[in-house]
Each structure stands twice: as structure tokens, then as C-alpha cells.
Short mmCIF file of C-alpha atoms and ligand atoms in Angstrom, two decimals:
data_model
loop_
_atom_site.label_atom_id
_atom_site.label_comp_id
_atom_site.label_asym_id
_atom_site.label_seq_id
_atom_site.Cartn_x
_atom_site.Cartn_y
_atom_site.Cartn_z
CA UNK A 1 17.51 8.01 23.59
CA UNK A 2 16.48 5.78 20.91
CA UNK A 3 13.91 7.32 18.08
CA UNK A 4 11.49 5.57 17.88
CA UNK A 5 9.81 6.19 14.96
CA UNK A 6 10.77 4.39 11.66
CA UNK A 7 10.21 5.56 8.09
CA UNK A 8 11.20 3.80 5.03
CA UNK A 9 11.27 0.75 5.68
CA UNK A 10 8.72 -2.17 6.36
CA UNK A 11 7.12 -1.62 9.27
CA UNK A 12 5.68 -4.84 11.87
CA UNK A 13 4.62 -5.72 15.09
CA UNK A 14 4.87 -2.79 17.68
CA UNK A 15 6.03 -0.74 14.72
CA UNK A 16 2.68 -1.15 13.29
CA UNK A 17 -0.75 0.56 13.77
CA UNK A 18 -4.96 0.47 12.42
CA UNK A 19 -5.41 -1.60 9.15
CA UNK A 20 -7.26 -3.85 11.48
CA UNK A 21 -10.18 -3.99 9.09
CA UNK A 22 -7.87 -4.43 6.54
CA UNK A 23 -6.03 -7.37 8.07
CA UNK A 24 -9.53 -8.88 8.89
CA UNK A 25 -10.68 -8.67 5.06
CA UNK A 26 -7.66 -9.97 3.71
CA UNK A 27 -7.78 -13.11 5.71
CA UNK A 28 -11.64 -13.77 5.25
CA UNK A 29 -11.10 -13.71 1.71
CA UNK A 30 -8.39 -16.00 1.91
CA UNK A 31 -10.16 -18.22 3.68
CA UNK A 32 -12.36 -18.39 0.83
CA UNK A 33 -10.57 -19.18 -1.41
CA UNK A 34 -10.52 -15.55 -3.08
CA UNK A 35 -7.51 -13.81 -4.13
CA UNK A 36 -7.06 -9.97 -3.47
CA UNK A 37 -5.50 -7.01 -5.33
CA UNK A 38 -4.35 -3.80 -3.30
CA UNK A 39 -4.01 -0.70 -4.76
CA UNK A 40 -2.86 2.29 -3.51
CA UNK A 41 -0.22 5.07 -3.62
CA UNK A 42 3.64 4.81 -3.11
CA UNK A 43 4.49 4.84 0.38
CA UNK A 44 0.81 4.04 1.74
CA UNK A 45 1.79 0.77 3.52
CA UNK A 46 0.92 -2.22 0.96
CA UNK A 47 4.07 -3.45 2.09
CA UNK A 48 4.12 -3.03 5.84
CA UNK A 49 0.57 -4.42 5.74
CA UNK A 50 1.02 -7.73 3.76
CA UNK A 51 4.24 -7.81 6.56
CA UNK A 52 2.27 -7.67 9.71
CA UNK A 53 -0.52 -9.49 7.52
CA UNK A 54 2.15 -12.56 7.20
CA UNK A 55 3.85 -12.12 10.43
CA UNK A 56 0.41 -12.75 12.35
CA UNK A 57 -0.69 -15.51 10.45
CA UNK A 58 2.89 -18.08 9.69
CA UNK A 59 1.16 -20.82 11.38
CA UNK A 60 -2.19 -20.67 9.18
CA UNK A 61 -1.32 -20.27 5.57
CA UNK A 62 1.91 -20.98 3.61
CA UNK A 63 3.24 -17.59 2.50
CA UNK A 64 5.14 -16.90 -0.64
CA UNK A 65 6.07 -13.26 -0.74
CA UNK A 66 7.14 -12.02 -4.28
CA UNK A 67 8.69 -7.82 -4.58
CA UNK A 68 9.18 -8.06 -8.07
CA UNK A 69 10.14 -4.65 -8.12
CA UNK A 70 13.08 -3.81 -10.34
CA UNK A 71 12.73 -7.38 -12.25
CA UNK A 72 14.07 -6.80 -15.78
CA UNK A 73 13.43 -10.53 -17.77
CA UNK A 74 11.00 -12.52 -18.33
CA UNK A 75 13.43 -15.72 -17.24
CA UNK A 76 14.00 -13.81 -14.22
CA UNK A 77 10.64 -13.47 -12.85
CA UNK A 78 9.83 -17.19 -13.53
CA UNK A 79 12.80 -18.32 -11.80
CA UNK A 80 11.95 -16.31 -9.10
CA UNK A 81 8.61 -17.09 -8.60
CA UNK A 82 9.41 -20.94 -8.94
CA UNK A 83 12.66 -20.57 -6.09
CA UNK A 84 10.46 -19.06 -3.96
CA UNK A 85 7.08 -21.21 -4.58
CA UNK A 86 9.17 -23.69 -3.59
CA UNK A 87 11.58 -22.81 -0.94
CA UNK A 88 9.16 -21.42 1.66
CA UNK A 89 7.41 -24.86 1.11
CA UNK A 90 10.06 -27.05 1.66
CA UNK A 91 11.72 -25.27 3.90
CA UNK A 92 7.88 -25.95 5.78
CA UNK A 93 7.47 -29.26 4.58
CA UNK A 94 10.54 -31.38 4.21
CA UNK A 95 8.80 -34.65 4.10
CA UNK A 96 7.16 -33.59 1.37
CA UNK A 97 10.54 -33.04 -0.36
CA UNK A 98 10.54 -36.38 -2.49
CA UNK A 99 7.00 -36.07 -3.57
CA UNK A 100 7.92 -32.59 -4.58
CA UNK A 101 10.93 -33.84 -6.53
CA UNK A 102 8.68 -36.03 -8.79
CA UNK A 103 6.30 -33.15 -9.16
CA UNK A 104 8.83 -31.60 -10.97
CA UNK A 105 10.69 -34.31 -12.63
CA UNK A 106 10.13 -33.98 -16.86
CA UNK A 107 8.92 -30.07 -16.79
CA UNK A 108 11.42 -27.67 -17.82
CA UNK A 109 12.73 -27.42 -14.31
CA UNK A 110 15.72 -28.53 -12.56
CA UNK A 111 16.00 -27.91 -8.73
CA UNK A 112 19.58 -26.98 -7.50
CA UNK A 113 21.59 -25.88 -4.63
CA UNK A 114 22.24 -22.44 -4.25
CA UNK A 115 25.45 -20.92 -2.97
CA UNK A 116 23.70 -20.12 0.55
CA UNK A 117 23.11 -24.22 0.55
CA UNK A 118 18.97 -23.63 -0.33
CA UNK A 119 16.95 -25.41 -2.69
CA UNK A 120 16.37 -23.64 -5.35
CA UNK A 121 14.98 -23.98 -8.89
CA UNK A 122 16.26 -23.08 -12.43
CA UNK A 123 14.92 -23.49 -16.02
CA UNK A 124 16.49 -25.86 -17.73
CA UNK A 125 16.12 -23.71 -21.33
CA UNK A 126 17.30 -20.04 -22.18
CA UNK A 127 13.98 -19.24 -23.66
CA UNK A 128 11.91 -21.38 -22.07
CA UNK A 129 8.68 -22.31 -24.02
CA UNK A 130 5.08 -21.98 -23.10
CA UNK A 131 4.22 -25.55 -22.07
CA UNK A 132 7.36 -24.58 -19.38
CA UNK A 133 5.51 -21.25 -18.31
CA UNK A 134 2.78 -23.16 -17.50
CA UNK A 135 4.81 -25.40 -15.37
CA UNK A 136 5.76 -22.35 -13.18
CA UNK A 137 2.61 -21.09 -12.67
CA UNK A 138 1.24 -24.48 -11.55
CA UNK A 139 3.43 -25.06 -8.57
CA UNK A 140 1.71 -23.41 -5.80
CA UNK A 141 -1.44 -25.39 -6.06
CA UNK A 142 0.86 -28.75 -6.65
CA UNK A 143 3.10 -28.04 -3.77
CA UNK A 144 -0.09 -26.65 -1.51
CA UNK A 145 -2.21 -29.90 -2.48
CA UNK A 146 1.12 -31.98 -1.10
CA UNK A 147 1.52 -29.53 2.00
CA UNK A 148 -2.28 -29.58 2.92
CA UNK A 149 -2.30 -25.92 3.95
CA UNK A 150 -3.44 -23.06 1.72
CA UNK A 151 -0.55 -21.63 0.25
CA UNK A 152 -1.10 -17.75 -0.24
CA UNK A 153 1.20 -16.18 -3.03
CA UNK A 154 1.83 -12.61 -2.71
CA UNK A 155 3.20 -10.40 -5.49
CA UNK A 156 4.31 -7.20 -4.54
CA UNK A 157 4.21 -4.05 -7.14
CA UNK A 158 2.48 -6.48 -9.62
CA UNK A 159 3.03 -4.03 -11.96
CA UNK A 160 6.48 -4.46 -12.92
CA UNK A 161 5.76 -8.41 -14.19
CA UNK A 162 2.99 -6.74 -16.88
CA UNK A 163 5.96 -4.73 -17.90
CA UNK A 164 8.08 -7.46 -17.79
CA UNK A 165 5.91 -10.42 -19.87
CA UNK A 166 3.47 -8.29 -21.17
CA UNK A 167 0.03 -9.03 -21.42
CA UNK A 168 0.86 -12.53 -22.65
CA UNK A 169 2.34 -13.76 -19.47
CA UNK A 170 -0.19 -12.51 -16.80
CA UNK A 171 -2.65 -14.03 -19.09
CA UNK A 172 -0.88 -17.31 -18.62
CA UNK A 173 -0.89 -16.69 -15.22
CA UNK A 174 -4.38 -15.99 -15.12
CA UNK A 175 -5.47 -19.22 -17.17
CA UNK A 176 -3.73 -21.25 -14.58
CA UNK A 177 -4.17 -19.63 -10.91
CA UNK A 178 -7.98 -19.29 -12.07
CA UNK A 179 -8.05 -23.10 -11.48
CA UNK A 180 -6.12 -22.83 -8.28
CA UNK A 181 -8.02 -24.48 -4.98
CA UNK A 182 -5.40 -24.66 -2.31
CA UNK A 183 -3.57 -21.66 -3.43
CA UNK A 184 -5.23 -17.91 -3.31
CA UNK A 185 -3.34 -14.75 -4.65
CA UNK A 186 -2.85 -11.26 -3.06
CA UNK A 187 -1.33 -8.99 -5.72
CA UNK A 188 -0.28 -5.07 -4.66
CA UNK A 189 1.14 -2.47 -6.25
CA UNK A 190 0.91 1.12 -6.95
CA UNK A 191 0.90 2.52 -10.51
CA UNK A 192 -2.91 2.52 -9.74
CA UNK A 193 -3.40 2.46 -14.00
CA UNK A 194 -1.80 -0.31 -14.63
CA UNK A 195 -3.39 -2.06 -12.08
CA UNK A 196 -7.01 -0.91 -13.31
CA UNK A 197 -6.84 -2.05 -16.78
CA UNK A 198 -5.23 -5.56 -15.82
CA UNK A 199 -7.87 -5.98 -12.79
CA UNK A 200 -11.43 -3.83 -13.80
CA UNK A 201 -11.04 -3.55 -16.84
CA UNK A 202 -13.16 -5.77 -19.19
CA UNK A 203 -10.67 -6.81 -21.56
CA UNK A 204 -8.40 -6.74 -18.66
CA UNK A 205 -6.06 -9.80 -18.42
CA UNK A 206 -7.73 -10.45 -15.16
CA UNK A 207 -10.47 -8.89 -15.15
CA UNK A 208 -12.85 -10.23 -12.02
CA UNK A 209 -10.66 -12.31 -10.26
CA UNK A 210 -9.61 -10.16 -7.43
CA UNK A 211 -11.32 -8.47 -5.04
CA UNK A 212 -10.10 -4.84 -5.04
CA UNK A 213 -8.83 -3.44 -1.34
CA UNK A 214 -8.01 0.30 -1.53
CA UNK A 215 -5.58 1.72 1.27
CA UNK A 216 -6.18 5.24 2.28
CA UNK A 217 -5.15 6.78 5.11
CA UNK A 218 -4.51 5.34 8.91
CA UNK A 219 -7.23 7.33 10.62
CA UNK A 220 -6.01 10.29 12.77
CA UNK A 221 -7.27 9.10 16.37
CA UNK A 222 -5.56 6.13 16.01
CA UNK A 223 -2.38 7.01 14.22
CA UNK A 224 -2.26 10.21 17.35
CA UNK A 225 -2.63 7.77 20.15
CA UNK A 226 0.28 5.64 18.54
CA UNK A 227 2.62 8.75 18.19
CA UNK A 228 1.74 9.75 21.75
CA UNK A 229 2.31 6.15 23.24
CA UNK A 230 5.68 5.69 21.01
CA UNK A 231 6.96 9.24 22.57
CA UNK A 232 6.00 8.17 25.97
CA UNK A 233 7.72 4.66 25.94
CA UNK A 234 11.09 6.56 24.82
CA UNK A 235 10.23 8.85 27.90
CA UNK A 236 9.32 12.00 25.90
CA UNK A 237 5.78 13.70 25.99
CA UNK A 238 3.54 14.96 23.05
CA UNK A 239 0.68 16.82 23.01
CA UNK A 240 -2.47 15.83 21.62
CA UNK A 241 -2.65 19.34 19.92
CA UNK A 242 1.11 18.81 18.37
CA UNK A 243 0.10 14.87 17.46
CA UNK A 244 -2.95 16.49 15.38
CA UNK A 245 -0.48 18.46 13.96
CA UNK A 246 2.03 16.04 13.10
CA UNK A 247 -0.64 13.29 11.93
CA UNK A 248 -2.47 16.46 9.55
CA UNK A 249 0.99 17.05 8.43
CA UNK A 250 1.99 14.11 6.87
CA UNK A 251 -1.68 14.58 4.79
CA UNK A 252 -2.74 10.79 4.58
CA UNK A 253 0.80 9.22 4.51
CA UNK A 254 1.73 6.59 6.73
CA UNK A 255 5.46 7.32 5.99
CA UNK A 256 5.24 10.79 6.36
CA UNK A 257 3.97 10.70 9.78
CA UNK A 258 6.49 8.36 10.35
CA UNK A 259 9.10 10.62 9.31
CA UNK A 260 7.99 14.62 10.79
CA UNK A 261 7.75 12.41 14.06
CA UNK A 262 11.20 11.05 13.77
CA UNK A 263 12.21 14.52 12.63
CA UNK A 264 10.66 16.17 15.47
CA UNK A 265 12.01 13.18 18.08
CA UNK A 266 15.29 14.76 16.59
CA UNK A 267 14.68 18.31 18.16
CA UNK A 268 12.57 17.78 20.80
CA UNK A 269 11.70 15.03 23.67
CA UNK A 270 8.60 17.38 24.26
CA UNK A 271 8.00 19.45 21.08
CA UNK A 272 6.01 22.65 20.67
CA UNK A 273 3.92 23.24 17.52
CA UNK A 274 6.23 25.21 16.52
CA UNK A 275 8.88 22.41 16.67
CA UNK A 276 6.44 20.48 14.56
CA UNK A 277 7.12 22.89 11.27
CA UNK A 278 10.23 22.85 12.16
CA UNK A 279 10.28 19.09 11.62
CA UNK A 280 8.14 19.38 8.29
CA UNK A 281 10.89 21.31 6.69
CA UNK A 282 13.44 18.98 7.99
CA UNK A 283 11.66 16.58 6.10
CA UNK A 284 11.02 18.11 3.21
CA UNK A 285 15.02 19.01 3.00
CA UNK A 286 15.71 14.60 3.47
CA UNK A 287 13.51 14.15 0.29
CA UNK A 288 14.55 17.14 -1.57
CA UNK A 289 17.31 14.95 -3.54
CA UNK A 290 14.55 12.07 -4.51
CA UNK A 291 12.26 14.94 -5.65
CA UNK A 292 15.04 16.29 -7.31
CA UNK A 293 15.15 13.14 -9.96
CA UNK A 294 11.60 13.14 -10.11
CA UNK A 295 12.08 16.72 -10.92
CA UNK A 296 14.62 15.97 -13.41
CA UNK A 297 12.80 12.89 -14.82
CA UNK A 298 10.02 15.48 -16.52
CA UNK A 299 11.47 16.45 -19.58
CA UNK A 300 9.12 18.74 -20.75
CA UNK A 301 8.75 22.38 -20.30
CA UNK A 302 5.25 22.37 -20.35
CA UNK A 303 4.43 19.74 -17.75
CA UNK A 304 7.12 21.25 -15.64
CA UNK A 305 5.16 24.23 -15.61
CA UNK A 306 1.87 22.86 -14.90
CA UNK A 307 3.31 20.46 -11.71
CA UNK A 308 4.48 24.07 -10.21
CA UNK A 309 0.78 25.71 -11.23
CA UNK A 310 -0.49 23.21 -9.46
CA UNK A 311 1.67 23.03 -6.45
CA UNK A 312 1.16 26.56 -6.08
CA UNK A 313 -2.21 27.04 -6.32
CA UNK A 314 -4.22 23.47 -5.77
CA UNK A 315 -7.60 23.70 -5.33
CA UNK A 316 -8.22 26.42 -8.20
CA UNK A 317 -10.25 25.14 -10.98
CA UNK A 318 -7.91 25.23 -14.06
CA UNK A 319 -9.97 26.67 -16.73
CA UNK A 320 -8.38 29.45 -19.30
CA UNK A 321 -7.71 32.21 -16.72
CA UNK A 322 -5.71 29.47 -14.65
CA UNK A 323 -3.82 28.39 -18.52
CA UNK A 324 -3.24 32.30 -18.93
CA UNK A 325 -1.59 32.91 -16.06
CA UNK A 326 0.49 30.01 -16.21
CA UNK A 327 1.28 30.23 -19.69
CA UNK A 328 0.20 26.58 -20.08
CA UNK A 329 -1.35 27.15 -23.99
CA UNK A 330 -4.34 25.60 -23.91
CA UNK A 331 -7.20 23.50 -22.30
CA UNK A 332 -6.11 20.23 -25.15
CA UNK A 333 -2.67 21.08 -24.01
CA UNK A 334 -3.57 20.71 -20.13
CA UNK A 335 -5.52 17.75 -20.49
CA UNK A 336 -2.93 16.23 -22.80
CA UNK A 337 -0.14 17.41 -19.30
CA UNK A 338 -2.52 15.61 -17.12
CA UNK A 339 -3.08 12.27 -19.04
CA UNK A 340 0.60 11.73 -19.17
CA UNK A 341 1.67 13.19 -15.70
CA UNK A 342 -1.49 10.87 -14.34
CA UNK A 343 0.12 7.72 -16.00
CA UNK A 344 3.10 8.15 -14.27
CA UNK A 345 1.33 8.74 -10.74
CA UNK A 346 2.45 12.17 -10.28
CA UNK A 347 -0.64 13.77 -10.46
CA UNK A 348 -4.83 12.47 -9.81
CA UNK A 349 -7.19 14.53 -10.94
CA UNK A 350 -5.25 17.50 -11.36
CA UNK A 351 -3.69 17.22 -8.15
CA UNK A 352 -0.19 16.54 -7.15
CA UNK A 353 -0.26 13.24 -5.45
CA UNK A 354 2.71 13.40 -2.76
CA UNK A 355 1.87 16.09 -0.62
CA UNK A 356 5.78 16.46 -0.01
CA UNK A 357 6.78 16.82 -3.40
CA UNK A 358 4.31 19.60 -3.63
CA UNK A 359 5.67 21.29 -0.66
CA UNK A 360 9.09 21.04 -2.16
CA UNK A 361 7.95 22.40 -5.78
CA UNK A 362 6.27 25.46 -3.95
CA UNK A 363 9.54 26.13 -1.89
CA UNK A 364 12.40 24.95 -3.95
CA UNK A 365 13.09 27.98 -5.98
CA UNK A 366 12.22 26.17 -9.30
CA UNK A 367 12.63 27.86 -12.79
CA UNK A 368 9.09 27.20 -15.00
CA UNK A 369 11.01 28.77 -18.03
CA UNK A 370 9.33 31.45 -18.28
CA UNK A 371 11.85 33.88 -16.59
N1 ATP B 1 0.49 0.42 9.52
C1 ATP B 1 1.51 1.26 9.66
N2 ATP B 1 1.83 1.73 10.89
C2 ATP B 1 2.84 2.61 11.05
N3 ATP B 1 3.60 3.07 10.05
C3 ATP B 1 3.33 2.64 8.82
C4 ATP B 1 2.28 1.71 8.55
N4 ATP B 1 2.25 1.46 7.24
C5 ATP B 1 3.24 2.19 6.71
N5 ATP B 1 3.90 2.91 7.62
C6 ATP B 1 5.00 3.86 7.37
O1 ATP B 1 5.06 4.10 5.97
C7 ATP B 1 6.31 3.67 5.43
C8 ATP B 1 6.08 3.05 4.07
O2 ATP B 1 5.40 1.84 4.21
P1 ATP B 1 5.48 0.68 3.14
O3 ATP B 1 6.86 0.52 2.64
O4 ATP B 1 4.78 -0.47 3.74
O5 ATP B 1 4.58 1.33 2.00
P2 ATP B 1 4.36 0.87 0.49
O6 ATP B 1 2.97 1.28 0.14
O7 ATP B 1 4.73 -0.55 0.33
O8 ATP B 1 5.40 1.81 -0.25
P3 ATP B 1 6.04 1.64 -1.71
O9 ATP B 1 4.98 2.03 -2.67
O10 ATP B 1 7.17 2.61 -1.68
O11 ATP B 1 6.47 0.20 -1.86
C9 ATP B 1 6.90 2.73 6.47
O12 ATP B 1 8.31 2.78 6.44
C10 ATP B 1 6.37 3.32 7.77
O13 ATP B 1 7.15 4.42 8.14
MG1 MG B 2 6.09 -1.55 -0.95
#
């Protein structure tokens, strides 16, 4: 029998459950004319949602989906954000194709054909200059004006263009979408502090012109009634007691329900609680190589040492006798730990964020240097 569960990637249609209210906010404000930023953590669902999000709504809006994740140049991103401006639109609008072609005719520009026989775009300069940059940025509301539908531009993990053009090029991009009528923006990502000081943040690049939409956690009734109808449909049978279980389990995370349930699918067509730690572990042992390089990735002693304090003992305030015992210095060294370990999304407020990874660090056997 088929599992049907799915973890890892984007999830749609059947595959998808709650974020109604979500889905409802997101298309009011586009409606009016407001653009949106979404933070949340790493595997929360930003990207399953702006999915289903674009899946429901083709025949509405013109879509232009962005993941500019792993983008390394500046060049790069603005050739990518140009080929796809334009390709969803005239693959949508072909008799708008010649008007287009004019639109573009003396900025620094050129549309081509790409090997897969697609219109695509290219800059015509190796470095191009700023009167270009602008060019780029202006498309969407040029080719949505031509189209006559709102075009909505979505730019997944946002992030990684601040990192890419700096502060410089988002405030570009700012200057020009802030004039934008027929196109609205929908930016999402997940290093949460990044995000902050572009978006809230008074000096903040673009500060104001989002709305902010936090995603937290599906809520359990209706994340338990999906687990119980997928398990039914593949002709097994789960509890309600071993759904809470599973649901509690994956502590917030859409993905990690995703996966104990596929785990437990795996051992049981009608699992027992019992089956259900059984599946936790299983997960826990399919991340443990990923946690590994995060592991790996923390070069210092000291912040080593303060991820496993805090893995193994969470919710215990972390004052001197909690430094002592830990051998962690001092309180300047532990805030100094937390600052950095927070930047990187590891940790929130002194907790570890992925309640996964802190399951591994408790059980993994790790050395803290001290021995
Ligand atoms: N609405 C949902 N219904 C069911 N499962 C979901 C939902 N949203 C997310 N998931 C589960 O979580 C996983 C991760 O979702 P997704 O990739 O959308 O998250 P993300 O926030 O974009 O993650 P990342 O930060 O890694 O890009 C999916 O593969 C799926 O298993
Ligand atoms: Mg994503």
C-alpha cells in the first residue's frame, strides 16, 4: 500500500491541510493592492502555502514565483527575476507579446530563446548599471498594465537576495515596487532576523510596506482529522489517541507530522502508541546526518556546549547555577552564545528551535569537551 503521507517536499491539493485563514488573508490583501511578507521557521510550510495559495487562484492573478534560494550574483538574481516576470506572462498573454517586445526595446535587456525553446531574457551588460536595475524591477507593473490582471510576484526565502545585492538592491527594489498598481508582492522566508530589520525595522530597507503574516502551527484538531482520514483512504486505521500523539510529536511542525506519520505508515497499517515512538526515533535517525552538519557547522566549543545545556535541560532558567554546571563561563559569555546562535536560527530565546535537532543532541552521544 501506498504511504500516504509526504514530507519534504511542497505539499498541494489533497496533500494539503488548515491555513484557511491564511489563504483568505493573503488574497484580501492582494486584492488590495497590498503586498505581504511571511515569516516563519524552516520547514513551517511558507512554501506549501504560497503552492496551494497559487494553485487555487491561476485563473485570478498572474503568478510569478521566485525561490531564490541558493542565488550567488547579483546578475543572477536580475536575470532571474526578469525570465520569469516575463515568461509566466507571455506564456499567459501571447498577444501581448509585441507590445511586450517594445516595452523592452532600448533598456539593458535583450529577450532570447532558451535551449528548452522559452522566451527568456538576458542583460545585455556584465555589470549592468543602475538605470538597468531599475529596468528589471519595473517589469511586473509594465507587463501587468499590458495583461490587465494583477500580477502577484512572489519571492521565496527573500533573504538570500539581501545577501546577494545588499541593502542597495532591495532598496532599488523598494523605490520602484512602492509605485507598483497592478502588481502586489508576497515575500517569505525564514531567517526571521533578516527579515525583521529589512521589514519592521525603521531604517529598514522596507520598512512598512508589507503586511507581516506569521505561520505557526496547523492546529491539532485539524491536522488529527487529516492524519486519520489519510490512514483511512490507504485502508489503515488510527486512533484518535495515537493521532494526538503523532500531531504533539512533531511539536508545531508541519513536516514533522508529516514525517512520524509516514514513519509510522512504515510499521504499522493500525499503529499502537507505542508504534508511534517507535516512529519518532525512526525519524530522528533520517535527520541525524542533516543535524550532523549543523552539528559540525558550530565551530565553537562554547556554543557547542550551550546547544547540548539546552537540549538537555530546556525550560530551566539559565542563570549562574545553570553556567556552573555547564561550564559555560559566564552570563556575557551566554548572552554573547545566544546572540550569535539566534542569528543563525538555531536557537529563540534560549531555546532550541527544531524540536528534532534537540531530540537528536539529547540522544546522540555528543562530546561537550569537557570529558
Ligand atoms: N498545509 C500543510 N499540510 C500538510 N503538510 C504540510 C503543510 N505545510 C507543510 N507541510 C509539511 O511540511 C513540509 C515542509 O513544507 P514547506 O516546504 O512548504 O515548508 P517551508 O516553510 O517552505 O520550508 P523551508 O523553510 O525548508 O523552505 C512539507 O513537505 C509537508 O510535509
Ligand atoms: Mg520553502
Amino acid at each position: 500500500m501506498q504511504n500516504p503521507f509526504v514530507y519534504g517536499s511542497v505539499v498541494t491539493g489533497p496533500d494539503f491541510v488548515g491555513r484557511e485563514s491564511e489563504i483568505r488573508d493573503l488574497r484580501m490583501s492582494i486584492r488590495n493592492g497590498k503586498s505581504t511578507v511571511i515569516y516563519s521557521d524552516r520547514k513551517m510550510g511558507k512554501s506549501s502555502l504560497l503552492a496551494e495559495f497559487m494553485r487555487r487562484y491561476d485563473d485570478d492573478f498572474i503568478f510569478v514565483y521566485l525561490d531564490t534560494y541558493g542565488i550567488t550574483g547579483l546578475n543572477e538574481f536580475l536575470e532571474k527575476f526578469a525570465e520569469e516576470v516575463t515568461r509566466h506572462s507571455l506564456s499567459k498573454v501571447r498577444r501581448f507579446a509585441s507590445s511586450f517586445l517594445e516595452t523592452i526595446k532600448g533598456t539593458g535587456l535583450r529577450v532570447i530563446m532558451t535551449d528548452e525553446g522559452e522566451v527568456g531574457v538576458e542583460l545585455t551588460s556584465a555589470r549592468p548599471r543602475q538605470h538597468e536595475i531599475d529596468e528589471v524591477f519595473e517589469l511586473p507593473e509594465k507587463i501587468a498594465k499590458l495583461s490587465r490582471k494583477k500580477m502577484v510576484v512572489i519571492i521565496d526565502e527573500f533573504q538570500d537576495v539581501a545577501s546577494v545585492g545588499g541593502v542597495q538592491l532591495i532598496k532599488t527594489m523598494r523605490s520602484k515596487f512602492q509605485w507598483h498598481k497592478n502588481a502586489v508582492y508576497v515575500f517569505s522566508g525564514s531567517r526571521r532576523h533578516m527579515l525583521m530589520s529589512i521589514f519592521e525595522e525603521h531604517e529598514g530597507a522596507f520598512y512598512k510596506f508589507a503586511r507581516p503574516m506569521t505561520l505557526s502551527a496547523i492546529p491539532t484538531d485539524e491536522f488529527k482529522g487529516y492524519l486519520v482520514q489519510k490512514y483511512s483512504s490507504a485502508g489503515g486505521s488510527l486512533s484518535d489517541e495515537v493521532a494526538t500523539k503523532v500531531v504533539e510529536a512533531g511539536g508545531g511542525y508541519p513536516y514533522y507530522v508529516q514525517h512520524v506519520a509516514y514513519e509510522l505508515f512504515q510499521i504499522s497499517m493500525s499503529p499502537t502508541l507505542d508504534d508511534v515512538d517507535a516512529a519518532i526515533q525512526s525519524t530522528v535517525d533520517h535527520q541525524s546526518s542533516a543535524f550532523m552538519n549543523i552539528w559540525e557547522s558550530v565551530r565553537s566549543l562554547l556554543h557547542r556546549r550551550y546547544l547540548l545545556a539546552i537540549a538537555r535541560e530546556p525550560d530551566v532558567p539559565q542563570g549562574v547555577a545553570f553556567i556552573e554546571r555547564h561550564a559555560l563561563r559566564s552570563p556575557s559569555h551566554v548572552s554573547r552564545i545566544r546572540t550569535q546562535l539566534e542569528k543563525r536560527g538555531l536557537t529563540e530565546k534560549g531555546r532550541i528551535v527544531d524540536p528534532f535537532f534537540a531530540r537528536w543532541l539529547r540522544t546522540a552521544n555528543l562530546r561537550d569537551g569537557r570529558e
